Structure formats: C-alpha cells, structure tokens
Amino acid sequence: MLYKRSSELFAQAKKVLPGGVNSPVRAFNAVGGDPIFIKEAKGAYLYDADGRRYIDYIASWGPLILGHAYPPVIEAVVERAHKGTSFGIPTEVEIRIAELAVKMVPHIDKIRFVNSGTEACMSAIRLARGYTGREKIIKFVGCYHGHADAFLIEAGSGGATFGSPNSPGVTQGTAKDTLLANYNDLTSVKTLFEANPEQIAAVIIEPVAGNMGCVPPAEGFLEGLRKLCTENGALLIFDEVMTGFRLAKGGAQEVFGIAADIVTFGKVIGGGLPVGAFAARAEVMDHLAPDGPVYQAGTLSGNPLAMSAGLAMLTALNEHPEVFDSLAKKTAYLHKGFDKVLNEAGIPHQINSFGSMLTPFFTDTPVMDFATSAKSDTERFKRYFHGMLAGGVYLPPSGFESYFLNDALTYDDLDQTIDALRKCKL
Ligand SMILES: *Cc1c(COP(=O)(O)O)cnc(C)c1O
C-alpha cells in the first residue's frame, strides 16, 4: 500500500478533527481516497508520512513562491523566536515590512496587518462600507475572498438580483447585501449598479481569478470595472491574496496598470506564516481605528514572528525581481508540455495560465467564468489527480484550483511532471 501511514493517520485525525482536516480543501472529497500526510518539505519537494517524494504544485496554496523551507525565511523565524514571538505591543519589524510593502506595491500609502486572507478581505469590506457610508457590495460568482459570511453567497435563480447564502449559518440579512456579477462580464456589473443607485460600497474581485481554477481577466475587463466604480462612487477592491507578490512585485495593479482603491494580501506576504494585510491610500486607511471610526483589531496581528518571516520573503522578492520572469517561463513550459501530451492523447482540454498560476480544465469550451469552469469533466479529473499522485506529483485535489509554481522547481522537475501526465490513464 502506497499510502499506508497516511491512511492510518487520517483514521486517527477523523476522530478528533472534523473531516480529519483543518481546512476542507485538504481532504480528498473531490477526488476520493484519503489525503496524504506531510512529514517535511524542502525546495520543490514534499515528503509524506510513508517516505514518498512529490514534486509540489501547491506550495501551501501559494505562500512558498521560493520553495519550501527557504533558508532566509527559516533563519529569520528561528532568530526571532528566541527573542519572543508576540508581545501585543509595537515592534520595529512591523514598520520595516510595511515600508517595504508600500514601496513594492503601487497606489498604497498605508497597510494594516492581520492573520489571514479572510480577515484581510472581511476588514477591507468593512472599511469600504465605513468610508462610503453604503452597505452593498458586488462580488463575482466563482471568486473566493475567504470564509467570512459576506462572501459565502451564491447566485439565486434570478442571477443578477439578491444572492442567497450557500452555507448554513450565513443569514439572509447578510446575503442580501452581497450582489453577484459574472466574471469577465461588465454588463452584469453595470446592471447591478443601475439597479442599486448610490448603494454599492465596493466591488471586490480576484484580478486574476484562481479559485474557479485560473481564469485571467479578458482584455478591457478590469479597466471597465475601474471606470464603473469611479462613475458610481464605489471602491474597487483587488483581492490580491493570491496574486500579490506572486505576479510581480506590485501584483496585479502593476501588471495591468490599474489602481485599485483597496488591496488585500495574504499567502506570499507571510512567507508561510499566518499573515494577511489590507492597504490603500492614506485618505482611505485613515478611516481605520485608532485614527478613524472603522474598528479593526487583532491580538496576534503584526506579531514579530510572522512579520520577520514576511519581511524575509518580501526582501528576497524585492532584491530578485527576476524570479517573477523565471516563474512565468517555467509555467509557460509546463503549459506547453501538458498541451502537447493532451493533444497527442486526444483528450479535450483547455489550459489557462497567467504568470506562475495554471489550471488544466478537461473541457472543449474556453474557460472564462464560473459557468465555463464548471463544465470541466470531474471524473476525468479524479483519474488525472490520482495518476499524477502515484507518479510523484502533488496537485490541488480539486479541478477548480490554480497551481502555484515555486521557483525551486527545475526544468527537470517539469519534465518529470509532463512525463507523469503522459503515463496517466485519463
Ligand atoms: C486564499 C484566499 C483567501 C483567503 O485567505 P485565507 O488566508 O485562507 O483566509 C482570500 N482571497 C483569495 C483570492 C484567496 O486565494
């Protein structure tokens, strides 16, 4: 049995952890079977409890853009830990990481650190509501902004009307303030603005979507959103929890040349420790407590351990911006290799990629929003996932996730990955 120890651990886990995991996507519900348990990781490789090695394409769902156990981050954490991990009192490292983030990312003057991407997005929405004095927000079907109530909303049958909650525990009252638009469809956004004059505080979007698989914005889409927000007095929030410090130093704002009003971060900004952040121009951020009336707080926010890890990560990226180009080239290489294998095998597919994000979809139809992403063949995905796993490649255990390449991956690793696909019985 390939995964004997992992299966034993999963049986133990299920007794004390709901579903055996602390975040649902780690379970193999979408692909079947028991999740593997990881013992350690280094560079581009994961090692499981049974001693098997995997080439890793999730990098902890994005944070580890330079590979696992990246020495400067590990050294910063170890050195800091000896001096105490949290005080609940200001420390100098908070200023240094904030200065660096503000320097790397365009259109932001001030940044507040929190402990997760969820917290960052939840707080960004509160700030937008406090700033505009309006209550409703627009989000896109298929975009994920963390698990706060306001974001767990699915389209009702009316589509562009009021959403209904898609998780028990989210109230109708909350759901009615979250309006749903379709990704890459400006008309759906315009319709919502027209139907809710002077009521929309913000539009929140993943500027390159990753949570319905990788779906890049169509030409002109983000520009159009920027224009609609400005015309209607709503704030444009770029959720860059995935794309921030991954697509470029300045994230999607830099890549597309578009200024968002609020930007949220997570994942890479913490270098593998729990960190989120939200940032904006000073005039918006000054609405936040203690300067302004919009309340937001956190016992462990900006703790020196997490900030030291984040600072080491951002410093590395700031000093080596060639990493982004190197990653984009590796991603393009994988894209091309996968495309060739799937073409030769006659398997219907679409591969979307952008920068170091990539998703293969098993469908004939170009994927540009949630509805087209959902056409992907989930049975074929299961065979693909397990075939790749047995071939020593760890992929997200769901067809609707982005791969996150890390720069420790070598071209030899990419060739081995393409070879594993060739051997898969799809
Ligand atoms: C991961 C993610 C979040 C949530 O971040 P957590 O740290 O998991 O709470 C929010 N938005 C986007 C775009 C993400 O990818």
XYZ file of C-alpha atoms and ligand atoms in Angstrom:
441
model
C 0.000 0.000 0.000
C 1.497 3.292 -1.178
C -0.141 5.464 1.427
C -0.299 3.157 4.475
C 0.933 5.518 7.188
C -1.076 8.453 5.783
C -4.242 6.349 5.880
C -3.571 5.364 9.497
C -3.036 8.993 10.431
C -6.203 10.029 8.594
C -8.226 7.451 10.565
C -6.853 8.971 13.804
C -7.449 12.524 12.549
C -11.109 11.891 11.728
C -11.806 11.044 15.373
C -10.728 14.455 16.662
C -10.787 16.849 13.680
C -13.985 17.403 11.630
C -13.385 15.550 8.381
C -9.866 14.850 9.599
C -8.606 18.264 8.438
C -8.451 21.906 9.484
C -9.442 23.243 6.059
C -11.837 21.342 3.757
C -9.785 21.541 0.567
C -7.079 19.390 2.177
C -9.445 16.422 2.322
C -9.762 14.378 -0.848
C -13.570 14.673 -1.013
C -13.492 15.899 -4.623
C -11.149 13.134 -5.815
C -11.847 10.246 -3.440
C -9.396 8.429 -1.187
C -7.501 9.536 1.914
C -5.326 12.654 1.968
C -1.582 12.183 2.289
C 0.094 13.486 5.429
C 3.271 15.505 5.016
C 6.267 14.987 7.210
C 8.615 17.558 5.762
C 9.396 19.571 2.669
C 12.406 21.185 1.075
C 12.585 23.284 -2.086
C 10.146 21.935 -4.663
C 9.552 18.616 -2.869
C 7.120 17.287 -0.294
C 7.839 14.090 1.663
C 4.868 12.177 3.028
C 4.486 10.028 6.123
C 5.230 6.923 4.049
C 8.528 8.374 2.855
C 7.350 9.122 -0.694
C 8.570 12.229 -2.502
C 6.304 14.520 -4.532
C 7.012 17.449 -6.835
C 4.774 20.104 -5.282
C 2.475 22.372 -7.307
C 0.520 23.997 -4.485
C 3.312 25.490 -2.354
C 0.972 25.667 0.670
C -1.671 27.184 -1.710
C 0.646 29.947 -2.802
C 2.817 31.337 0.006
C 6.010 29.407 -0.719
C 6.870 31.059 -4.013
C 10.586 30.402 -3.492
C 10.118 26.791 -2.391
C 9.744 25.043 0.957
C 11.994 25.864 3.918
C 13.553 28.791 2.036
C 16.691 29.444 4.126
C 16.411 33.260 4.646
C 12.812 32.856 5.905
C 13.687 29.937 8.178
C 16.690 31.817 9.600
C 14.584 34.926 10.256
C 11.941 32.856 12.081
C 14.440 30.937 14.205
C 16.384 34.050 15.161
C 13.184 35.914 16.047
C 11.642 33.023 18.012
C 14.491 33.099 20.537
C 13.604 36.714 21.372
C 9.907 36.110 21.968
C 7.106 35.521 19.494
C 4.415 38.027 20.431
C 4.002 40.954 22.785
C 0.807 42.755 21.809
C 2.939 45.905 21.884
C 4.522 47.595 18.817
C 7.810 46.267 17.384
C 10.196 47.736 14.806
C 9.865 44.854 12.324
C 6.224 45.910 11.689
C 7.464 49.256 10.333
C 10.125 47.636 8.163
C 7.779 45.193 6.424
C 5.147 47.937 5.984
C 7.727 50.284 4.425
C 8.854 47.573 2.045
C 5.306 46.558 1.040
C 4.349 50.185 0.416
C 7.468 50.612 -1.721
C 6.852 47.455 -3.778
C 3.111 47.897 -4.405
C 1.771 50.891 -6.389
C -1.062 53.162 -5.179
C -0.852 52.322 -1.457
C 0.385 54.581 1.352
C -0.511 52.568 4.435
C -1.053 48.910 5.248
C -2.628 47.050 8.171
C -1.506 43.507 9.002
C -3.915 40.769 10.084
C -3.619 36.980 10.390
C -5.237 35.585 7.227
C -6.577 36.457 3.810
C -10.098 36.013 5.163
C -9.517 38.668 7.801
C -7.978 40.989 5.222
C -10.980 40.777 2.862
C -13.545 40.978 5.656
C -11.839 44.093 7.033
C -11.455 45.656 3.571
C -15.225 45.408 3.069
C -15.896 46.994 6.457
C -13.508 49.814 5.618
C -15.187 50.352 2.228
C -18.606 50.480 3.888
C -17.373 52.860 6.579
C -15.696 55.078 4.002
C -18.639 55.299 1.580
C -21.494 55.057 4.079
C -23.074 52.428 1.796
C -23.982 48.814 2.590
C -23.997 46.639 -0.515
C -21.048 45.004 -2.226
C -20.619 43.314 -5.595
C -18.635 40.082 -5.858
C -18.173 37.701 -8.771
C -19.577 34.184 -8.953
C -16.694 31.747 -8.534
C -14.381 34.225 -6.796
C -13.313 33.355 -3.244
C -12.454 36.003 -0.695
C -12.129 33.844 2.401
C -14.823 32.324 4.576
C -16.395 35.453 6.127
C -20.205 35.478 5.930
C -20.471 38.238 3.311
C -18.516 36.195 0.769
C -20.223 32.790 1.060
C -23.010 33.764 -1.253
C -24.208 32.035 -4.400
C -26.417 33.323 -7.208
C -30.150 32.890 -6.726
C -32.111 31.828 -9.790
C -32.588 35.486 -10.582
C -28.864 35.660 -11.187
C -28.270 39.369 -11.084
C -30.638 40.004 -8.169
C -30.144 39.213 -4.499
C -27.876 36.333 -3.583
C -28.796 33.560 -1.187
C -26.340 32.083 1.291
C -24.599 28.890 0.183
C -23.557 27.827 3.643
C -25.856 27.185 6.601
C -25.031 29.757 9.252
C -24.916 32.690 6.852
C -28.046 34.767 7.377
C -30.411 36.077 4.705
C -29.768 39.509 6.127
C -26.093 39.242 5.283
C -26.748 37.653 1.902
C -28.996 40.468 0.731
C -26.097 42.918 0.807
C -23.869 40.784 -1.416
C -24.731 41.196 -5.097
C -23.394 38.773 -7.678
C -21.919 39.513 -11.075
C -20.285 37.221 -13.638
C -16.531 37.239 -14.161
C -15.432 38.853 -17.436
C -18.950 40.257 -17.920
C -19.052 44.034 -17.497
C -22.736 44.213 -18.412
C -23.648 42.152 -15.348
C -21.827 44.705 -13.176
C -23.377 47.691 -14.917
C -26.856 46.213 -14.408
C -26.239 45.896 -10.657
C -25.029 49.480 -10.379
C -28.127 50.706 -12.252
C -30.494 48.686 -10.074
C -28.859 49.868 -6.817
C -28.044 53.557 -7.267
C -25.732 55.018 -4.601
C -25.965 51.826 -2.540
C -22.841 49.956 -3.586
C -19.835 50.472 -1.345
C -17.375 48.311 -3.254
C -16.704 45.818 -5.998
C -14.339 43.060 -4.832
C -12.544 40.882 -7.370
C -9.644 38.493 -7.843
C -7.860 40.432 -10.626
C -6.640 37.082 -11.973
C -9.109 34.544 -10.620
C -7.636 31.417 -9.063
C -10.495 29.977 -7.060
C -12.508 28.670 -10.021
C -9.249 27.432 -11.495
C -7.021 30.010 -13.128
C -9.188 32.466 -15.088
C -7.404 35.591 -16.340
C -9.365 38.804 -16.934
C -10.415 39.445 -20.533
C -8.925 42.426 -22.350
C -10.530 45.606 -21.014
C -12.464 43.917 -18.196
C -10.503 45.356 -15.263
C -10.315 48.785 -16.965
C -14.104 48.680 -17.376
C -14.582 47.813 -13.698
C -12.312 50.672 -12.663
C -14.413 53.051 -14.750
C -17.766 51.769 -13.423
C -16.561 52.071 -9.811
C -15.319 55.624 -10.321
C -18.530 56.705 -12.086
C -20.677 55.233 -9.332
C -18.645 56.330 -6.298
C -17.843 52.738 -5.255
C -14.413 51.497 -4.197
C -12.615 48.908 -6.308
C -11.070 46.210 -4.108
C -8.437 43.975 -5.658
C -8.236 40.769 -3.648
C -4.560 40.043 -4.225
C -4.304 37.361 -1.543
C -3.239 35.014 -4.353
C -1.725 37.393 -6.892
C 0.043 39.835 -4.544
C 3.845 39.430 -4.608
C 3.286 36.481 -7.000
C 2.543 38.034 -10.401
C 5.014 40.880 -9.864
C 6.442 42.957 -7.024
C 3.376 45.168 -7.249
C 0.906 42.367 -8.006
C -1.948 42.731 -10.496
C -2.089 46.515 -10.086
C 1.403 46.677 -11.569
C 0.828 44.034 -14.245
C -2.393 45.591 -15.565
C -1.573 49.218 -14.799
C -4.804 49.702 -12.843
C -5.148 51.443 -9.483
C -7.420 49.698 -7.010
C -8.811 51.659 -4.036
C -8.108 48.898 -1.504
C -5.844 45.884 -1.981
C -5.837 42.752 0.175
C -2.915 40.398 0.699
C -2.225 37.004 2.250
C -0.237 33.909 1.286
C 3.165 35.146 -0.080
C 3.230 38.184 2.241
C 3.599 35.847 5.247
C 6.298 33.634 3.756
C 4.453 30.563 5.112
C 3.321 32.003 8.449
C -0.263 33.175 9.062
C -0.347 36.738 7.695
C -2.875 38.819 5.803
C -2.964 42.550 5.129
C -5.031 45.268 3.528
C -3.760 48.532 2.149
C -4.948 51.726 0.463
C -4.105 55.377 0.000
C -3.791 57.307 3.266
C -7.139 59.081 2.902
C -8.948 55.691 2.921
C -6.763 53.991 5.557
C -7.159 56.948 7.928
C -10.781 55.868 8.440
C -9.455 52.903 10.408
C -9.241 52.845 14.227
C -7.445 54.342 16.120
C -7.283 57.275 13.626
C -10.851 56.825 12.404
C -14.157 55.222 13.376
C -13.933 51.895 11.459
C -12.967 49.283 14.049
C -10.495 46.505 13.329
C -8.098 44.761 15.716
C -6.115 41.590 16.448
C -4.167 40.148 19.405
C -1.598 38.436 17.188
C -1.790 40.907 14.279
C 1.682 42.005 13.185
C 3.352 39.654 15.664
C 7.125 39.750 15.279
C 7.478 36.076 14.316
C 5.129 36.322 11.342
C 6.418 39.780 10.384
C 10.022 38.530 10.355
C 9.059 35.682 8.011
C 7.143 38.079 5.754
C 9.944 40.627 5.749
C 12.497 37.985 4.745
C 10.208 36.844 1.912
C 9.437 40.332 0.574
C 13.123 41.310 0.842
C 14.093 38.298 -1.280
C 11.481 39.175 -3.923
C 12.401 42.851 -3.902
C 16.070 42.042 -4.421
C 15.414 39.331 -7.023
C 12.551 40.522 -9.233
C 13.881 38.199 -11.962
C 12.086 35.444 -10.014
C 8.740 36.517 -11.498
C 10.058 36.158 -15.030
C 11.734 32.851 -14.234
C 8.448 31.528 -12.810
C 6.434 32.731 -15.801
C 8.852 30.904 -18.134
C 8.600 27.672 -16.145
C 4.808 27.952 -16.142
C 4.759 28.500 -19.918
C 6.996 25.429 -20.319
C 4.623 23.278 -18.257
C 1.630 24.701 -20.131
C 3.177 23.783 -23.478
C 4.250 20.327 -22.287
C 0.797 19.485 -20.895
C -0.896 20.796 -24.020
C 1.257 18.570 -26.232
C 0.617 15.404 -24.184
C -3.142 16.023 -24.013
C -3.325 16.816 -27.738
C -1.460 13.624 -28.600
C -3.819 11.637 -26.383
C -6.850 13.340 -27.947
C -8.182 14.499 -24.561
C -10.482 17.562 -24.730
C -8.885 20.272 -22.632
C -8.226 23.961 -22.029
C -5.174 25.162 -20.174
C -5.371 28.609 -18.586
C -2.210 30.158 -17.217
C -1.039 33.565 -16.115
C 2.352 34.320 -14.553
C 3.019 31.415 -12.170
C -0.630 30.289 -11.978
C -2.005 27.491 -14.163
C -5.030 25.183 -14.391
C -5.826 22.478 -16.931
C -9.580 22.013 -17.477
C -10.961 18.884 -19.131
C -13.453 20.609 -21.404
C -13.826 21.728 -25.043
C -15.108 25.181 -24.123
C -12.800 28.120 -23.362
C -12.950 28.853 -19.615
C -13.639 32.499 -18.825
C -16.012 32.427 -15.863
C -17.534 30.085 -13.276
C -20.112 28.544 -15.639
C -17.471 27.558 -18.207
C -15.090 26.338 -15.496
C -17.866 24.113 -14.128
C -18.079 22.271 -17.486
C -14.783 20.537 -16.748
C -15.025 16.724 -16.551
C -14.716 15.905 -12.840
C -14.496 12.114 -13.359
C -11.525 12.527 -15.677
C -10.001 14.923 -13.156
C -10.121 12.199 -10.471
C -8.197 9.784 -12.696
C -5.720 12.532 -13.552
C -5.191 13.556 -9.913
C -4.585 10.023 -8.646
C -2.417 9.138 -11.650
C -0.214 12.157 -11.008
C -0.079 11.441 -7.270
C 1.064 7.878 -7.913
C 3.619 9.359 -10.334
C 5.062 11.541 -7.569
C 3.353 14.841 -8.417
C 1.213 16.670 -5.846
C -1.581 18.745 -7.410
C -4.544 20.512 -5.796
C -7.113 17.777 -5.027
C -9.841 19.657 -6.926
C -10.186 20.620 -10.580
C -11.238 24.132 -9.650
C -7.975 25.347 -8.131
C -4.927 27.056 -9.529
C -1.461 25.504 -9.412
C 1.159 27.730 -7.820
C 4.610 27.210 -9.213
C 7.568 27.858 -6.944
C 10.990 28.889 -8.153
C 12.737 25.879 -6.622
C 11.193 23.789 -9.439
C 13.792 22.844 -12.039
C 13.198 22.098 -15.718
C 13.995 18.503 -14.853
C 11.108 18.549 -12.344
C 8.849 19.991 -15.038
C 9.912 17.274 -17.492
C 9.203 14.603 -14.860
C 5.769 16.172 -14.326
C 4.982 16.163 -18.042
C 6.183 12.566 -18.205
C 3.885 11.632 -15.296
C 0.978 13.088 -17.281
C 1.974 11.014 -20.321
C 1.749 7.865 -18.158
C -1.649 8.792 -16.643
C -4.642 6.721 -17.708
C -7.040 9.580 -18.329
C -6.741 32.096 -0.042
C -7.575 33.250 -0.425
C -8.288 33.995 0.519
C -8.406 33.582 1.954
O -7.182 33.588 2.606
P -7.020 32.686 3.953
O -5.645 33.043 4.420
O -7.187 31.272 3.531
O -8.074 33.123 4.897
C -8.931 35.137 0.099
N -8.889 35.521 -1.185
C -8.224 34.833 -2.127
C -8.191 35.330 -3.527
C -7.563 33.661 -1.780
O -6.958 32.952 -2.734
